[in-house]
Coordinates of C-alpha atoms in Angstrom, one line a residue:
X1 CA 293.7 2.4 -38.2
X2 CA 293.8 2.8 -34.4
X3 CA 295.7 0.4 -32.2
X4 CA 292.9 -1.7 -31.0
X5 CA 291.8 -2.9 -34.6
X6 CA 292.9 -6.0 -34.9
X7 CA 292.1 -7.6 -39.2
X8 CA 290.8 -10.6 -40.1
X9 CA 289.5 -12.7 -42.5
X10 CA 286.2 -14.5 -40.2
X11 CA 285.6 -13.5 -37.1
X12 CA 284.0 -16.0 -35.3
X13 CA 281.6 -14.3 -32.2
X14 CA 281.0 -17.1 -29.6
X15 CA 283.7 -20.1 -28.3
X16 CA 281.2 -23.1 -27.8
X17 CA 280.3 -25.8 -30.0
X18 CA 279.0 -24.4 -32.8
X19 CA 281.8 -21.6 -33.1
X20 CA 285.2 -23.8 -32.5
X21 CA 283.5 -26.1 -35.5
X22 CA 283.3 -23.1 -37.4
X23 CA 286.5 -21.4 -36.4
X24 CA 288.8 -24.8 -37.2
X25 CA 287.0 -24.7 -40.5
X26 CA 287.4 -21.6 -41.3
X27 CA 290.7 -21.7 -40.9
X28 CA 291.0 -24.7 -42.0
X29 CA 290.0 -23.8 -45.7
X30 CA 292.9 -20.9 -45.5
X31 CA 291.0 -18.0 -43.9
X32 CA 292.5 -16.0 -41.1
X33 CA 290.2 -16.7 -38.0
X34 CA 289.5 -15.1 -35.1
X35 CA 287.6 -16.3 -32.3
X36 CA 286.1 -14.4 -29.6
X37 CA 285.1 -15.9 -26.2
X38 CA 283.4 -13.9 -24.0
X39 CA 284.5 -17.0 -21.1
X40 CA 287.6 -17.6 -19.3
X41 CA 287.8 -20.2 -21.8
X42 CA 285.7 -22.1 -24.6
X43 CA 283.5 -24.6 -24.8
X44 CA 282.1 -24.3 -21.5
X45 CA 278.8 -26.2 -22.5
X46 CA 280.4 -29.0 -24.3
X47 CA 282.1 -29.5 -20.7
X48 CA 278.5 -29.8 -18.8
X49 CA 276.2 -31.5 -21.6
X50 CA 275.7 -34.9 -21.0
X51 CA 276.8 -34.3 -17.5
X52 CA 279.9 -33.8 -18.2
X53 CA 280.4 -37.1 -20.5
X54 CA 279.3 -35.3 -24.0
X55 CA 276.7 -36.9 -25.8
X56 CA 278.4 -36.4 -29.0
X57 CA 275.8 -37.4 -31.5
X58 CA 273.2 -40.3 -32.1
X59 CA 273.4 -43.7 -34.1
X60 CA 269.9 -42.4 -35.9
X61 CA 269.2 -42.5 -39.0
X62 CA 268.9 -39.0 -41.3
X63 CA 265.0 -39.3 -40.9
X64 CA 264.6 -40.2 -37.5
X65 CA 267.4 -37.4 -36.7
X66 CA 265.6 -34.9 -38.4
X67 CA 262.1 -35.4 -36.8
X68 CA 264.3 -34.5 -33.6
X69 CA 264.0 -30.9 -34.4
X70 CA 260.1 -30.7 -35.0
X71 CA 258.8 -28.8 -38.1
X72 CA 262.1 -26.5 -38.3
X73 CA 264.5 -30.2 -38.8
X74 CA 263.5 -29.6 -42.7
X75 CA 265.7 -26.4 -42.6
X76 CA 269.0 -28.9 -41.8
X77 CA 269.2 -31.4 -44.6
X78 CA 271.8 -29.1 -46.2
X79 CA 274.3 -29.0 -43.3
X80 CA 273.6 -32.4 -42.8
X81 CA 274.2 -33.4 -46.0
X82 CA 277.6 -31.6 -46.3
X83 CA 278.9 -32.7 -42.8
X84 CA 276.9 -35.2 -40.7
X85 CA 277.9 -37.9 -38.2
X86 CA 279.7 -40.1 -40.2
X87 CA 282.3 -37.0 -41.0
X88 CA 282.1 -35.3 -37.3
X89 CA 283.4 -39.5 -35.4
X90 CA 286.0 -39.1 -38.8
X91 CA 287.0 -35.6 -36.9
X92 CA 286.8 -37.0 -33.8
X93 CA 289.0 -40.3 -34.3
X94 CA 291.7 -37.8 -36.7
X95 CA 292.3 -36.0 -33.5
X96 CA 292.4 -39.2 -31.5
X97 CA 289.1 -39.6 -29.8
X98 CA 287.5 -42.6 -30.1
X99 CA 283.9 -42.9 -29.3
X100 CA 280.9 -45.5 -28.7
X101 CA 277.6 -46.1 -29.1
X102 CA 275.3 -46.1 -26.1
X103 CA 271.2 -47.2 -25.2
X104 CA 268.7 -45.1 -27.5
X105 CA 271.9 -44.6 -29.8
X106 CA 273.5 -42.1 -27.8
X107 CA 277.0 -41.2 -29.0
X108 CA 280.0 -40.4 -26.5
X109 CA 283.3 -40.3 -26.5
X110 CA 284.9 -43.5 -24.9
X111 CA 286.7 -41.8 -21.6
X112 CA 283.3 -40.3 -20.7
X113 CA 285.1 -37.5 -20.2
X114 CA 283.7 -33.8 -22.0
X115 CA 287.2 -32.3 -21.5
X116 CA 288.8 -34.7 -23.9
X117 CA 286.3 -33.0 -26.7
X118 CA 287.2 -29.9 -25.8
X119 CA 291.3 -30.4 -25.8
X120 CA 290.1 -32.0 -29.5
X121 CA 289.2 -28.5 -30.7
X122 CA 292.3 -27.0 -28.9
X123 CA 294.0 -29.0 -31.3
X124 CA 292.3 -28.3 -34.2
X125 CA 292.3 -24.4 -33.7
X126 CA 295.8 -24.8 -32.6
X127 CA 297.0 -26.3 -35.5
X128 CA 295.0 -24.1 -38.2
X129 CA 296.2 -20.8 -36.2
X130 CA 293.2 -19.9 -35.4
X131 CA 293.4 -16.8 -33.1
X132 CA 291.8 -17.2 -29.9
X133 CA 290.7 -13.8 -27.8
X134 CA 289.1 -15.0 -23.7
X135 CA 287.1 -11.9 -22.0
X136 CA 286.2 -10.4 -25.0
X137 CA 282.3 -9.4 -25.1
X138 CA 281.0 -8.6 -28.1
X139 CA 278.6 -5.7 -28.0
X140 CA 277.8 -4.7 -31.7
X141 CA 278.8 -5.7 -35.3
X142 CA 278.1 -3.5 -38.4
X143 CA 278.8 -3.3 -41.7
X144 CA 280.9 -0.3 -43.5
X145 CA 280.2 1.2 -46.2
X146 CA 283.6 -0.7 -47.8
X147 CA 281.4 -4.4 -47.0
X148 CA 284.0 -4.7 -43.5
X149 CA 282.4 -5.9 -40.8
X150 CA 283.3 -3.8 -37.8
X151 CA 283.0 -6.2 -34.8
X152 CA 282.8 -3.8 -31.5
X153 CA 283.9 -5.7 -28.0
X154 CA 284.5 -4.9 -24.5
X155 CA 288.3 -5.0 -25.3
X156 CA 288.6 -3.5 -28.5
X157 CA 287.4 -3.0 -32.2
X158 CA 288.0 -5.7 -34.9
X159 CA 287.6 -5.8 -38.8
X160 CA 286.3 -8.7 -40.8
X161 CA 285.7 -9.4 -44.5
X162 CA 282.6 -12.2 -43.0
X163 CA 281.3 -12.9 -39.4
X164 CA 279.9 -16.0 -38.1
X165 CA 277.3 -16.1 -34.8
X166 CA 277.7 -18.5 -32.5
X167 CA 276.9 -17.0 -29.6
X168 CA 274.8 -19.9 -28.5
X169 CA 271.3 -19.3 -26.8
X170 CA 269.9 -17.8 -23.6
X171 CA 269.9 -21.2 -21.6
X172 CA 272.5 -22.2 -18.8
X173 CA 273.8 -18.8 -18.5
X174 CA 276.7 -19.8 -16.5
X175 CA 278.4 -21.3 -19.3
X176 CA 278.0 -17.9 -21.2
X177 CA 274.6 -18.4 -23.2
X178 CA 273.6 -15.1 -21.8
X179 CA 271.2 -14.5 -25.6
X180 CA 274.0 -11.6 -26.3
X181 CA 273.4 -13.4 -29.8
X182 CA 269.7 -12.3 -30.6
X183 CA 270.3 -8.5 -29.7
X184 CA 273.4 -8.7 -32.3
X185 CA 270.9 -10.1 -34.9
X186 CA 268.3 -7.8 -34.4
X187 CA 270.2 -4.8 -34.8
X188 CA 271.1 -5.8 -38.0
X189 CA 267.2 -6.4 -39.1
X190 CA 266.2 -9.9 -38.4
X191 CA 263.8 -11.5 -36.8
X192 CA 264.4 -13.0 -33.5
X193 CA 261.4 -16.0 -33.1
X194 CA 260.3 -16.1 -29.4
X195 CA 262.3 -17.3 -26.9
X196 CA 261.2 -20.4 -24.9
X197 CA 262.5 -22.9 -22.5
X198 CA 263.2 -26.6 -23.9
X199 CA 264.3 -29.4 -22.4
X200 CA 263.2 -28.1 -18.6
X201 CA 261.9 -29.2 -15.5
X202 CA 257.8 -28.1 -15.1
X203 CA 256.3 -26.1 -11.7
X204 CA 252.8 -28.1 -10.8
X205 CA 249.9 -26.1 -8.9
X206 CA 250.4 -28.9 -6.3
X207 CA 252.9 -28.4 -5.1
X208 CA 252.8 -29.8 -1.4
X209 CA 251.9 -33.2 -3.4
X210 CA 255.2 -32.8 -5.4
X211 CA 257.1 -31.8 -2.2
X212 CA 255.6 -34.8 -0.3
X213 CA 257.1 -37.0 -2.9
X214 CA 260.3 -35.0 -3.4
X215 CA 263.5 -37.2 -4.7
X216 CA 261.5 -40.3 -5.1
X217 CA 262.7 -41.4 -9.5
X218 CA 259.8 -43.5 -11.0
X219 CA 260.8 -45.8 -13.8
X220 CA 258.5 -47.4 -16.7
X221 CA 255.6 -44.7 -16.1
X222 CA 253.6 -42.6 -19.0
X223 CA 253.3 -38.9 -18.6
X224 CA 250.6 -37.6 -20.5
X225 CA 250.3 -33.7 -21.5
X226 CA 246.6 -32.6 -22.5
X227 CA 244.8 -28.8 -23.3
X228 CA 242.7 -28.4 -19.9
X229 CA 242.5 -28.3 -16.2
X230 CA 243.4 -31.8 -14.6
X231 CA 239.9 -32.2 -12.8
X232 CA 238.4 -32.4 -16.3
X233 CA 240.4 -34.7 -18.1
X234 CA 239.3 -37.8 -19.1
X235 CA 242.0 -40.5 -18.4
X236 CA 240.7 -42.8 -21.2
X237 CA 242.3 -40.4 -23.5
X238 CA 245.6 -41.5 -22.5
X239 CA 247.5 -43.2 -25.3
X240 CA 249.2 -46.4 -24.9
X241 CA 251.8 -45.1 -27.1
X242 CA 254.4 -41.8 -27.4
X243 CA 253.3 -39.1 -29.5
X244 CA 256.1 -36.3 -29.9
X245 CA 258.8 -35.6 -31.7
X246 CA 259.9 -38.1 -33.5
X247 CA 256.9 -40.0 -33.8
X248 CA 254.8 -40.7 -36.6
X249 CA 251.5 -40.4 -35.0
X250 CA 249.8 -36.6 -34.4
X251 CA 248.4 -35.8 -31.6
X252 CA 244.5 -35.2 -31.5
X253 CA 243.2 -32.6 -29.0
X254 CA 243.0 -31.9 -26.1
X255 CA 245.8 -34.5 -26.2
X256 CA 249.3 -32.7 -26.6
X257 CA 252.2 -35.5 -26.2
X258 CA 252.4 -38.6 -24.1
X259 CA 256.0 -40.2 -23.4
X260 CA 257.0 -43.3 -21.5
X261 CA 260.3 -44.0 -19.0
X262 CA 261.9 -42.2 -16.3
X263 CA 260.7 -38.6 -14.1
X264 CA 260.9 -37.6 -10.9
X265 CA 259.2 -35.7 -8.2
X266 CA 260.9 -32.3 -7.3
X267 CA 260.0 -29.5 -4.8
X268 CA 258.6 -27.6 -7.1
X269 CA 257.2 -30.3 -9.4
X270 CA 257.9 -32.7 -12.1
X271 CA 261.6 -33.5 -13.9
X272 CA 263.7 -35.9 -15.2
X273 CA 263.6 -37.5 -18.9
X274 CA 260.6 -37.5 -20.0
X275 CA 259.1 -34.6 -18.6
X276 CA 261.8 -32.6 -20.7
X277 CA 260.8 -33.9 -23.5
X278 CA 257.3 -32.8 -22.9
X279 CA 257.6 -29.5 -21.9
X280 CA 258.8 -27.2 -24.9
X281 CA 254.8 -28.7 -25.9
X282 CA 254.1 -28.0 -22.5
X283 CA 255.0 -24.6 -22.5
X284 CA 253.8 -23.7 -25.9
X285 CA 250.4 -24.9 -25.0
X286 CA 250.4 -22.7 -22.1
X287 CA 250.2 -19.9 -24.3
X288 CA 246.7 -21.3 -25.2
X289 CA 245.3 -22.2 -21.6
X290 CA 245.9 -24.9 -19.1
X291 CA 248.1 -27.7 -19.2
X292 CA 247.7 -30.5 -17.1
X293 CA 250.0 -33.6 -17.6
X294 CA 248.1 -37.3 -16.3
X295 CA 251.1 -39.9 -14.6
X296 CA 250.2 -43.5 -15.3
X297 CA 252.0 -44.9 -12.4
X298 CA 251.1 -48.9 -13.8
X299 CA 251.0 -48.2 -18.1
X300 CA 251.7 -52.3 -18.5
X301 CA 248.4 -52.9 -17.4
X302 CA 245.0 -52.0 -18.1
X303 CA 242.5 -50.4 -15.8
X304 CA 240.4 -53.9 -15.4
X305 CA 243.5 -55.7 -15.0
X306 CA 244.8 -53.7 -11.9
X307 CA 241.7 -54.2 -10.5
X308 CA 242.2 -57.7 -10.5
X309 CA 245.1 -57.6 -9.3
X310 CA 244.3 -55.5 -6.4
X311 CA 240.9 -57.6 -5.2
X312 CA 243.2 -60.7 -5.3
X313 CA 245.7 -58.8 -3.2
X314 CA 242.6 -57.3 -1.0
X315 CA 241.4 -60.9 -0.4
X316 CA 245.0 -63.1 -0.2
X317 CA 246.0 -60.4 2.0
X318 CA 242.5 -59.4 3.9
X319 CA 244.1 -58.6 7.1
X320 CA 247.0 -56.1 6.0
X321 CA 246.9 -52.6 6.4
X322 CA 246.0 -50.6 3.0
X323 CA 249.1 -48.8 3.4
X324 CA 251.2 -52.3 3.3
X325 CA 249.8 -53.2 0.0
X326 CA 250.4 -49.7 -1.7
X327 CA 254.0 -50.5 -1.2
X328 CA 253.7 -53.8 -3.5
X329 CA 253.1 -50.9 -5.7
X330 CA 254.7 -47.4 -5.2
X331 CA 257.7 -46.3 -3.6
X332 CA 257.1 -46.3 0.0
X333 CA 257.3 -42.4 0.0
X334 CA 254.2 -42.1 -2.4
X335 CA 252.1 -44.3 -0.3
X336 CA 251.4 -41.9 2.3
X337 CA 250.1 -38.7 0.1
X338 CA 248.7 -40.7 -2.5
X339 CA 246.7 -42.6 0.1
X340 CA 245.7 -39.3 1.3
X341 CA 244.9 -38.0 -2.0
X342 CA 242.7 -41.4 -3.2
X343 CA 240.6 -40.9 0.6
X344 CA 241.3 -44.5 1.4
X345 CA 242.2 -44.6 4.9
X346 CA 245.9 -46.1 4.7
X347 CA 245.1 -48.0 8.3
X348 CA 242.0 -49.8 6.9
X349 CA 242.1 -53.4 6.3
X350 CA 242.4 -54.3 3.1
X351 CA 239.1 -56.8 3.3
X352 CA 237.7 -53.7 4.8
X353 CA 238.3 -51.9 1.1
X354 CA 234.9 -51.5 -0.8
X355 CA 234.4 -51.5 -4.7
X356 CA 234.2 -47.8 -4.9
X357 CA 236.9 -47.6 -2.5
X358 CA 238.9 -49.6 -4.8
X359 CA 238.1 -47.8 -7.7
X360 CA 239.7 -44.8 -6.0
X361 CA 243.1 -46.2 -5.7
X362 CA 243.0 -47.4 -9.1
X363 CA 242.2 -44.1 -10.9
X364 CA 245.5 -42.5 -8.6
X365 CA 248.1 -45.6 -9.8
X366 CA 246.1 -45.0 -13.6
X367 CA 246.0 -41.2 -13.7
X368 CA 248.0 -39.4 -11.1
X369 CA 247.0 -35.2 -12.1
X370 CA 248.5 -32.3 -11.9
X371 CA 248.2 -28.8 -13.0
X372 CA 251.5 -26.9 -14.7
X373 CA 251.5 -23.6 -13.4
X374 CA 254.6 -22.8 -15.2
X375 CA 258.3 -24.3 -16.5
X376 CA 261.3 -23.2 -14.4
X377 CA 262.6 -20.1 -16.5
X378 CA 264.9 -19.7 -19.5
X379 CA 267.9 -19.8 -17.4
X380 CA 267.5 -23.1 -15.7
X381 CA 266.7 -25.3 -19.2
X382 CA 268.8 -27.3 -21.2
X383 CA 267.8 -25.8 -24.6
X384 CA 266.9 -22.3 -26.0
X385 CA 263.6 -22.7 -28.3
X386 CA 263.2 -19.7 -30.7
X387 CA 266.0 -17.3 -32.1
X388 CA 266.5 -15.9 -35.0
X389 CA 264.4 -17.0 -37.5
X390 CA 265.0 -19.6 -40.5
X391 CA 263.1 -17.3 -43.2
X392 CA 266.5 -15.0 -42.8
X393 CA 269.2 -17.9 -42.9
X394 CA 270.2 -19.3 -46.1
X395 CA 270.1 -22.9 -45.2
X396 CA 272.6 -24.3 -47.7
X397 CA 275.1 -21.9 -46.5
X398 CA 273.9 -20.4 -43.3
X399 CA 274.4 -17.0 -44.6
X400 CA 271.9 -14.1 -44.0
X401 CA 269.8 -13.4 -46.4
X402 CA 269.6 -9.8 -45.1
X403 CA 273.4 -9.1 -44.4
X404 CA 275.6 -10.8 -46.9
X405 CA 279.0 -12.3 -45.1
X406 CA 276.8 -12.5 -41.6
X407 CA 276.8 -16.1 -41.1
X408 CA 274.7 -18.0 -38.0
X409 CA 275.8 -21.4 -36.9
X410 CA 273.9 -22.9 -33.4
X411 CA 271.6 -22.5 -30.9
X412 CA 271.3 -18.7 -32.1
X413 CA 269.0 -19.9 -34.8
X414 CA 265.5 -21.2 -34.0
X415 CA 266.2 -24.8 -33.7
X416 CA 266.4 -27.2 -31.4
X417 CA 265.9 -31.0 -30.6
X418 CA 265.0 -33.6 -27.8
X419 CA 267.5 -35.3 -25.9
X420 CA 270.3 -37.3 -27.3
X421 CA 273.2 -36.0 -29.2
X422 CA 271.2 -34.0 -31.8
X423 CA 271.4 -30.4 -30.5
X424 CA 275.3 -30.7 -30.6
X425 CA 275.0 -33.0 -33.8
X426 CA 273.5 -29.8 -35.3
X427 CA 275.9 -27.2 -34.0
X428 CA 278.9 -29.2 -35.3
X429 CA 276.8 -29.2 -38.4
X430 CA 275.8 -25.9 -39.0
X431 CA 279.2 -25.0 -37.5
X432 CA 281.5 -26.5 -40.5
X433 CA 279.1 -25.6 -43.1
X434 CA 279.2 -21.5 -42.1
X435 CA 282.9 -21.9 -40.8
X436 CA 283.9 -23.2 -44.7
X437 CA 281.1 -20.5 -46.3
X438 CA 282.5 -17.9 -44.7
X439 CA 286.0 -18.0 -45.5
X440 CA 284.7 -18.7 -48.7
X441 CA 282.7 -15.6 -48.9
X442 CA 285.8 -14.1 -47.3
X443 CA 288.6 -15.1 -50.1
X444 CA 285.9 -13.7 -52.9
X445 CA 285.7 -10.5 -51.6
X446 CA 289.9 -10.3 -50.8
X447 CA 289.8 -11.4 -54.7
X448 CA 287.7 -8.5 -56.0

């Protein structure tokens, strides 16, 4: 054996959430563990997610959580029902960290403060003596004739009786999801689902329109995503409810998902809540053709109502300038390019404001268009869609079902979720279950 062989009994490829769940479990069920972190350090995108206060989990229940993930949540009831938030807050608080429950159910941990989950895991791999190896790249694992896992890295070459992927996805590439994971898998035969941007911020065709409004937050509006230019939408179509994940209701074409709260106006576009959670839909559908996505700037009232509303205002406030009554309405840095864009002089006098002229300015408050171009690109999103695919994974243990003793815990496999706690809800999930599989797997074969 040369010198830079180093034995174990897991080795656990990838430090974030996911792997230090299944490295302390591993370990913790009597394995020798090591973990290797191609970082400076681990858990580098427990540290950023929920800007840098750790949306821990959510207060849902197991339905509702599952819907989260879209068709693929189906393929989680077995972590889930081995370790699910009830047991991770029981992890949490053993280790001291006491947590709280937030608006829409969102979990975190009571200081706000991600580093306090992190030094929670330092603990626990600290305590179970698990080994921990920073730097260390993993370029290729294979398996011997003798069933070892040969785990290849930048720094040296490490046997293993089981290995456990949790190398995370190709998303925020800064904290080390580089998608080193999905080449690994694929050499050793399986099937790597396409790669897709979730949770991410949407390029319009319009942009000058988007820049003019750059910064400005809009709260209590409904974004609407539909199959087809914008110029060709009808804005009836608009729902008055959400359909998406997590909702009961499917969407009938050309409508794709329709969410209501917060988004903003960017330089390049549209962001903020509920834009994210359009636009893994978003970007699917662009696959198919156009997207456009319709902004009801007023979605509390109807069409007939703001219409009301806005002849009252014409004729209590006759001699104001159309631009002062916009801003009883929008953000006074919309008024100006969406005066513009309606053709309504902003100077005019507001008893100077014809019907049809009024109709204008209604459909821009009732259906503000845009066409998506494009989403910002992997690198830049929250969440990896795609990876490798849930056919392969054995979902009661998270074992291939092409390399036995290769186990996949994460955002390496092809699921992911909206907003809220339940993307790290499933990587502590899926990281116990493989982390006390694989040492399982891994006592058997030191048995035989």
């Amino acid at each position: 054996m040369d010198q830079t062989t180093m034995e174990a009994d897991v080795v656990v490829v990838g430090g974030g959430a996911a792997g230090l769940m299944a490295a302390g479990r591993a370990a913790e069920r009597g394995a020798r563990v090591l973990l290797l972190e191609k970082m400076e350090g681990c858990g580098k995108k427990i540290l950023v997610s929920g800007k840098t206060r750790c949306n821990l989990t959510n207060a849902a229940d197991l339905k509702t959580f599952i819907a989260m993930y879209g068709p693929n949540g189906r393929f989680l009831h077995g972590a889930f029902s081995r370790f699910f938030r009830s047991e991770l807050l029981a992890f949490f608080e053993r280790y001291g960290l006491a947590t709280k429950v937030e608006r829409g159910g969102r979990i975190f941990p009571v200081s706000d403060d991600a580093r306090d989950v992190v030094r929670v895991f330092q603990k626990y791999l600290t305590e179970h003596r698990v080994r921990r190896l920073l730097h260390a790249r993993v370029t290729s694992v294979a398996l011997r004739p003798d069933s070892l896992f040969v785990v290849e890295t930048t720094g040296g070459r490490y046997l293993a009786s089981s290995v456990i992927l949790a190398a995370g996805g190709a998303s925020w590439p800064a904290t080390g999801s580089e998608g080193d994971g999905y080449a690994l898998s694929a050499a050793l035969g399986h099937t790597i689902v396409k790669l897709r941007p979730a949770l991410v911020p949407l390029i319009v065709r319009e942009q000058a329109l988007a820049r003019s409004m750059q910064g400005v937050s809009l709260r209590n509006v409904r974004a609407t995503a539909f199959q087809g230019e914008a110029g060709t939408i009808d804005a009836a179509l608009a729902p008055p409810c959400d359909y998406g994940r997590g909702e009961s209701k499917k969407p009938r074409p050309p409508l794709i998902e329709s969410r209501f709260g917060e988004m903003l106006f960017t330089h390049f576009g549209l962001g903020g809540p509920i834009v994210l959670l359009l636009s893994l839909a978003v970007v699917d559908a662009l696959e198919r053709g156009p997207v456009s996505i319709l902004i009801d700037l007023k979605p509390a009232v109807t069409r007939e109502q703001l219409g009301k509303r806005l002849q009252k205002d014409f004729n209590d406030f006759g001699k104001r300038k159309i631009a002062t009554i916009w801003k009883d309405y929008l953000p006074a840095k919309m008024v100006g390019p969406l005066a513009a864009l309606s053709g309504v002089d902003e100077n005019k006098p507001a008893n100077q404001v014809g019907a049809a002229e009024r109709e204008k300015i209604i459909d821009v408050l009732k259906a503000l268009r845009f066409n998506i171009q494009a989403p910002l690109p992997l690198a830049k999103a929250i969440v990896t869609a795609g990876g490798v695919a849930l056919d392969d994974i054995d979902p009661r243990t998270l074992m291939s079902k092409k390399v036995p003793g290769f186990y996949f815990c994460g955002e390496v496999m092809d699921i992911d979720a909206d907003t809220g706690g339940y993307n790290l809800q499933a990587a502590f999930s899926t990281g116990y279950v493989a982390g006390e599989n694989a040492a399982a797997f891994a006592a058997a074969k030191n048995r035989s």
